[in-house]
Amino acid sequence: MGLHGKVAVVTGGTRGVGAGIARAFADAGARVLVCARRPPEMPVAGVEFAPLDLRDPPAVRAFFAALPRLDVLVNNAGGTPHRRLTEADAERHARVIELNLVTPLTASLAAHPHLRRARGSIVMIGSVSGSRPSPGSAAYGAAKAGLESLARSMAVEWAPEVRVNTLVVGMVRTELSHLHYGGEQGIAAVERTVPLGRLARPADVGAAAVFLASDAAAYISGAALPVHGGGERPAFLDAATVTEED
C-alpha cells in the first residue's frame, strides 16, 4: 500500500495517535506535513512540522492555500479533559465540540480544492465514544458522532473526486495513558476488557489510516472502520450469575 509521491497533512500529528499516523504515512513513502499549535517534543523522521491553530479559520485557509499539492488529509486533532456535564458551563463544552467537529470541517473545506484536483481522500479520526455513552466526555462523544455523520455526507457530496472515511478508534496506549487509566496496573486492567487483550498502539491506527488513503481502498468511501480490538466485553456477561449448567 505504497503512497510514494503523495502529500499528506495530519492535523495534530505531533504526539500520541497523530504521531503514529504521521510515522505510518512517512513509512509508506508519502511526504508528510503535521500541523499543531506547538512543535513535537520528539520529531518523527521524514515528517515536517508547521505551526497552525486549527480553531482560526482564516489561518487554516491560508495554510492550505499555500500548499502546492495535497493528496490526503487526516483530521486527527482533537481530545478532551475528563469533565462531567454539570462541572462546566455550556460554553466550555462547546469548545470541545468546536475542536473535535468544527475544526475538521474547517480543514476539510480548506483542503477540498487540492483534494479534488488530486482525486485524493480524507480520513477522519473518530472514536467509539461517538457510538456509546461517554460519561465524563459527553461533548466529545457528541462531536465524534457528528464527525462520523459529517464524513458520510462529505463522501456523497464530494464523490467521485474525493473519498471520505472514518476510523472509529478505541482505547490507544500513548504517552498519556497513565493519566486516563492510573499507571501500569490500571492499564493492564483496562486491557483485559478488550477482546484482543491489549490497547491499540498508535501504529495500529496509522496502518488503518494508510490503508484507507491508499489505492487498496479505492472503492471505499463513506465507511466507518472500527479500530478497537474487538470492542468492549458486554457488562452483563460479567454480571450474570446463570451458568450453562443452570
Tab-separated table of C-alpha atoms in Angstrom:
chain	number	residue	atom	x	y	z
A	1	MET	CA	0.000	0.000	0.000
A	2	GLY	CA	2.605	2.496	-1.091
A	3	LEU	CA	1.942	6.225	-1.057
A	4	HIS	CA	5.111	7.265	-2.857
A	5	GLY	CA	4.798	10.721	-4.373
A	6	LYS	CA	1.716	11.576	-2.321
A	7	VAL	CA	1.470	14.533	0.047
A	8	ALA	CA	-0.378	14.052	3.335
A	9	VAL	CA	-1.346	16.509	6.062
A	10	VAL	CA	-2.010	15.137	9.544
A	11	THR	CA	-3.611	17.625	11.909
A	12	GLY	CA	-2.455	17.388	15.495
A	13	GLY	CA	0.205	14.950	14.390
A	14	THR	CA	2.870	15.841	16.920
A	15	ARG	CA	2.291	13.189	19.601
A	16	GLY	CA	0.291	10.106	20.501
A	17	VAL	CA	-2.041	8.791	17.828
A	18	GLY	CA	-1.233	11.661	15.472
A	19	ALA	CA	2.491	10.966	15.588
A	20	GLY	CA	1.798	7.282	14.923
A	21	ILE	CA	-0.282	8.198	11.885
A	22	ALA	CA	2.383	10.583	10.583
A	23	ARG	CA	5.067	7.915	11.007
A	24	ALA	CA	2.952	5.341	9.149
A	25	PHE	CA	2.421	7.682	6.195
A	26	ALA	CA	6.126	8.524	6.063
A	27	ASP	CA	6.995	4.824	6.161
A	28	ALA	CA	4.574	4.292	3.251
A	29	GLY	CA	6.538	6.798	1.170
A	30	ALA	CA	4.383	9.902	1.472
A	31	ARG	CA	5.647	13.389	2.109
A	32	VAL	CA	4.053	14.202	5.471
A	33	LEU	CA	3.288	17.568	6.996
A	34	VAL	CA	1.869	17.790	10.519
A	35	CYS	CA	0.274	20.923	11.919
A	36	ALA	CA	-0.483	21.886	15.500
A	37	ARG	CA	-0.094	24.831	17.819
A	38	ARG	CA	3.139	23.503	19.310
A	39	PRO	CA	6.030	21.598	17.703
A	40	PRO	CA	6.630	17.944	18.592
A	41	GLU	CA	8.849	17.173	21.577
A	42	MET	CA	10.242	14.228	19.616
A	43	PRO	CA	10.252	14.924	15.857
A	44	VAL	CA	9.437	11.991	13.584
A	45	ALA	CA	11.948	11.235	10.842
A	46	GLY	CA	10.673	12.281	7.435
A	47	VAL	CA	7.845	14.388	8.857
A	48	GLU	CA	7.708	18.191	8.554
A	49	PHE	CA	6.016	20.482	11.065
A	50	ALA	CA	4.041	23.676	10.513
A	51	PRO	CA	2.567	25.759	13.365
A	52	LEU	CA	-1.201	26.209	12.999
A	53	ASP	CA	-4.125	26.919	15.317
A	54	LEU	CA	-6.898	24.877	13.732
A	55	ARG	CA	-9.505	26.954	15.570
A	56	ASP	CA	-8.506	30.002	13.478
A	57	PRO	CA	-10.383	29.574	10.157
A	58	PRO	CA	-8.528	32.325	8.230
A	59	ALA	CA	-5.188	30.804	9.274
A	60	VAL	CA	-6.386	27.338	8.246
A	61	ARG	CA	-7.489	28.591	4.831
A	62	ALA	CA	-4.168	30.383	4.325
A	63	PHE	CA	-2.227	27.268	5.348
A	64	PHE	CA	-3.933	25.015	2.812
A	65	ALA	CA	-3.948	27.653	0.065
A	66	ALA	CA	-0.154	27.873	0.337
A	67	LEU	CA	0.359	24.153	-0.252
A	68	PRO	CA	1.495	23.284	-3.780
A	69	ARG	CA	-0.253	19.913	-3.605
A	70	LEU	CA	-2.289	17.732	-1.266
A	71	ASP	CA	-3.431	14.129	-1.702
A	72	VAL	CA	-4.531	13.104	1.790
A	73	LEU	CA	-5.929	14.960	4.784
A	74	VAL	CA	-6.064	13.140	8.116
A	75	ASN	CA	-8.259	15.028	10.573
A	76	ASN	CA	-6.715	13.798	13.800
A	77	ALA	CA	-6.565	16.897	16.034
A	78	GLY	CA	-8.922	16.714	18.986
A	79	GLY	CA	-9.364	15.464	22.506
A	80	THR	CA	-10.996	16.446	25.772
A	81	PRO	CA	-10.342	16.574	29.503
A	82	HIS	CA	-12.461	14.353	31.756
A	83	ARG	CA	-15.311	16.633	32.797
A	84	ARG	CA	-18.869	15.749	33.776
A	85	LEU	CA	-21.579	17.864	32.202
A	86	THR	CA	-22.512	19.738	35.381
A	87	GLU	CA	-18.878	20.573	36.137
A	88	ALA	CA	-18.658	23.197	33.374
A	89	ASP	CA	-20.877	25.652	31.576
A	90	ALA	CA	-22.202	25.142	28.069
A	91	GLU	CA	-19.587	27.450	26.575
A	92	ARG	CA	-16.753	25.221	27.790
A	93	HIS	CA	-18.419	22.089	26.409
A	94	ALA	CA	-18.968	23.958	23.146
A	95	ARG	CA	-15.215	24.468	22.833
A	96	VAL	CA	-14.765	20.689	22.956
A	97	ILE	CA	-17.303	20.325	20.154
A	98	GLU	CA	-15.556	23.068	18.187
A	99	LEU	CA	-12.174	21.327	18.416
A	100	ASN	CA	-13.467	17.859	17.573
A	101	LEU	CA	-16.126	18.651	14.966
A	102	VAL	CA	-15.881	22.197	13.638
A	103	THR	CA	-12.124	22.228	13.074
A	104	PRO	CA	-12.190	19.040	10.931
A	105	LEU	CA	-14.920	20.673	8.848
A	106	THR	CA	-12.848	23.852	8.542
A	107	ALA	CA	-9.752	21.925	7.463
A	108	SER	CA	-11.684	19.731	5.032
A	109	LEU	CA	-13.294	22.708	3.313
A	110	ALA	CA	-9.932	24.462	3.033
A	111	ALA	CA	-8.296	21.317	1.640
A	112	HIS	CA	-11.094	20.455	-0.779
A	113	PRO	CA	-9.749	22.249	-3.894
A	114	HIS	CA	-6.420	20.413	-3.612
A	115	LEU	CA	-8.039	17.068	-2.899
A	116	ARG	CA	-10.496	17.453	-5.770
A	117	ARG	CA	-7.671	18.077	-8.233
A	118	ALA	CA	-5.657	15.154	-6.879
A	119	ARG	CA	-8.683	12.829	-6.552
A	120	GLY	CA	-7.494	12.406	-3.006
A	121	SER	CA	-9.035	11.344	0.264
A	122	ILE	CA	-9.894	12.425	3.792
A	123	VAL	CA	-9.542	10.202	6.832
A	124	MET	CA	-11.450	11.339	9.912
A	125	ILE	CA	-10.186	10.055	13.242
A	126	GLY	CA	-13.373	9.205	15.068
A	127	SER	CA	-13.934	7.393	18.334
A	128	VAL	CA	-16.014	4.650	19.906
A	129	SER	CA	-17.193	7.461	22.194
A	130	GLY	CA	-19.391	8.593	19.318
A	131	SER	CA	-21.473	5.420	19.402
A	132	ARG	CA	-21.813	4.664	23.117
A	133	PRO	CA	-22.470	6.647	26.309
A	134	SER	CA	-19.432	8.701	27.288
A	135	PRO	CA	-19.849	9.916	30.889
A	136	GLY	CA	-17.167	12.443	31.659
A	137	SER	CA	-16.681	13.241	27.988
A	138	ALA	CA	-20.215	13.715	26.697
A	139	ALA	CA	-19.438	16.704	24.495
A	140	TYR	CA	-16.517	14.814	22.956
A	141	GLY	CA	-18.731	11.808	22.250
A	142	ALA	CA	-21.369	14.022	20.669
A	143	ALA	CA	-18.727	15.674	18.489
A	144	LYS	CA	-17.336	12.324	17.343
A	145	ALA	CA	-20.853	11.116	16.481
A	146	GLY	CA	-21.285	14.265	14.430
A	147	LEU	CA	-17.897	13.771	12.780
A	148	GLU	CA	-18.871	10.330	11.508
A	149	SER	CA	-22.140	11.732	10.138
A	150	LEU	CA	-20.283	14.628	8.535
A	151	ALA	CA	-17.886	12.208	6.838
A	152	ARG	CA	-20.742	10.201	5.360
A	153	SER	CA	-22.317	13.339	3.912
A	154	MET	CA	-18.985	14.573	2.561
A	155	ALA	CA	-18.441	11.195	0.909
A	156	VAL	CA	-21.665	11.664	-1.056
A	157	GLU	CA	-21.317	15.378	-1.840
A	158	TRP	CA	-17.673	15.206	-2.908
A	159	ALA	CA	-17.757	11.952	-4.856
A	160	PRO	CA	-16.295	10.816	-7.141
A	161	GLU	CA	-13.305	13.144	-6.833
A	162	VAL	CA	-12.725	12.852	-3.064
A	163	ARG	CA	-13.141	9.790	-0.864
A	164	VAL	CA	-14.020	10.348	2.797
A	165	ASN	CA	-13.857	7.701	5.527
A	166	THR	CA	-13.730	7.483	9.307
A	167	LEU	CA	-11.609	5.390	11.636
A	168	VAL	CA	-13.636	4.584	14.748
A	169	VAL	CA	-10.802	4.315	17.244
A	170	GLY	CA	-10.984	2.588	20.606
A	171	MET	CA	-8.579	2.882	23.519
A	172	VAL	CA	-4.993	3.632	22.496
A	173	ARG	CA	-1.846	3.339	24.587
A	174	THR	CA	0.082	6.607	24.326
A	175	GLU	CA	2.488	8.597	26.470
A	176	LEU	CA	-0.555	9.982	28.357
A	177	SER	CA	-2.323	6.674	29.037
A	178	HIS	CA	-1.355	6.726	32.712
A	179	LEU	CA	-3.416	9.887	33.175
A	180	HIS	CA	-6.545	8.082	31.987
A	181	TYR	CA	-6.052	4.597	33.414
A	182	GLY	CA	-3.878	5.064	36.513
A	183	GLY	CA	-0.449	3.626	35.754
A	184	GLU	CA	0.640	0.186	34.603
A	185	GLN	CA	-1.762	-1.732	36.850
A	186	GLY	CA	-4.671	0.347	35.635
A	187	ILE	CA	-3.628	-0.045	32.018
A	188	ALA	CA	-3.322	-3.815	32.442
A	189	ALA	CA	-6.796	-3.964	33.999
A	190	VAL	CA	-8.292	-1.976	31.133
A	191	GLU	CA	-6.506	-4.144	28.564
A	192	ARG	CA	-8.223	-7.210	30.000
A	193	THR	CA	-11.561	-5.723	28.929
A	194	VAL	CA	-10.512	-5.656	25.252
A	195	PRO	CA	-11.164	-8.874	23.288
A	196	LEU	CA	-7.723	-8.749	21.642
A	197	GLY	CA	-6.113	-8.363	25.060
A	198	ARG	CA	-4.366	-5.025	24.681
A	199	LEU	CA	-4.870	-1.361	23.943
A	200	ALA	CA	-4.226	-0.197	20.405
A	201	ARG	CA	-0.848	1.227	19.536
A	202	PRO	CA	-0.584	4.475	17.552
A	203	ALA	CA	0.954	2.352	14.780
A	204	ASP	CA	-2.260	0.301	14.587
A	205	VAL	CA	-4.274	3.432	13.887
A	206	GLY	CA	-1.608	4.645	11.453
A	207	ALA	CA	-1.716	1.410	9.461
A	208	ALA	CA	-5.504	1.621	9.151
A	209	ALA	CA	-5.295	5.268	8.044
A	210	VAL	CA	-2.700	4.407	5.388
A	211	PHE	CA	-4.986	1.648	4.117
A	212	LEU	CA	-7.977	3.990	3.757
A	213	ALA	CA	-5.825	6.572	1.949
A	214	SER	CA	-4.260	4.050	-0.415
A	215	ASP	CA	-5.376	2.571	-3.727
A	216	ALA	CA	-6.181	-0.633	-1.831
A	217	ALA	CA	-9.266	1.243	-0.576
A	218	ALA	CA	-10.090	2.860	-3.928
A	219	TYR	CA	-13.729	1.727	-3.767
A	220	ILE	CA	-14.228	2.534	-0.079
A	221	SER	CA	-15.913	5.836	0.752
A	222	GLY	CA	-18.396	6.842	3.411
A	223	ALA	CA	-17.240	3.940	5.577
A	224	ALA	CA	-16.591	3.796	9.304
A	225	LEU	CA	-13.838	1.281	10.089
A	226	PRO	CA	-13.630	0.158	13.743
A	227	VAL	CA	-10.085	0.007	15.135
A	228	HIS	CA	-10.908	-1.124	18.658
A	229	GLY	CA	-9.551	-4.617	19.175
A	230	GLY	CA	-12.988	-6.223	19.045
A	231	GLY	CA	-14.805	-3.603	21.077
A	232	GLU	CA	-15.853	-3.906	24.689
A	233	ARG	CA	-16.965	-7.025	26.505
A	234	PRO	CA	-20.678	-6.614	27.375
A	235	ALA	CA	-21.024	-5.831	31.063
A	236	PHE	CA	-23.861	-8.309	31.538
A	237	LEU	CA	-21.524	-11.208	30.773
A	238	ASP	CA	-19.560	-10.471	33.933
A	239	ALA	CA	-22.618	-9.531	35.977
A	240	ALA	CA	-24.722	-12.583	35.110
A	241	THR	CA	-24.805	-15.417	37.661
A	242	VAL	CA	-26.535	-18.002	35.446
A	243	THR	CA	-24.230	-20.784	34.231
A	244	GLU	CA	-24.630	-23.236	31.386
A	245	GLU	CA	-25.383	-25.975	33.949
A	246	ASP	CA	-28.301	-23.922	35.258
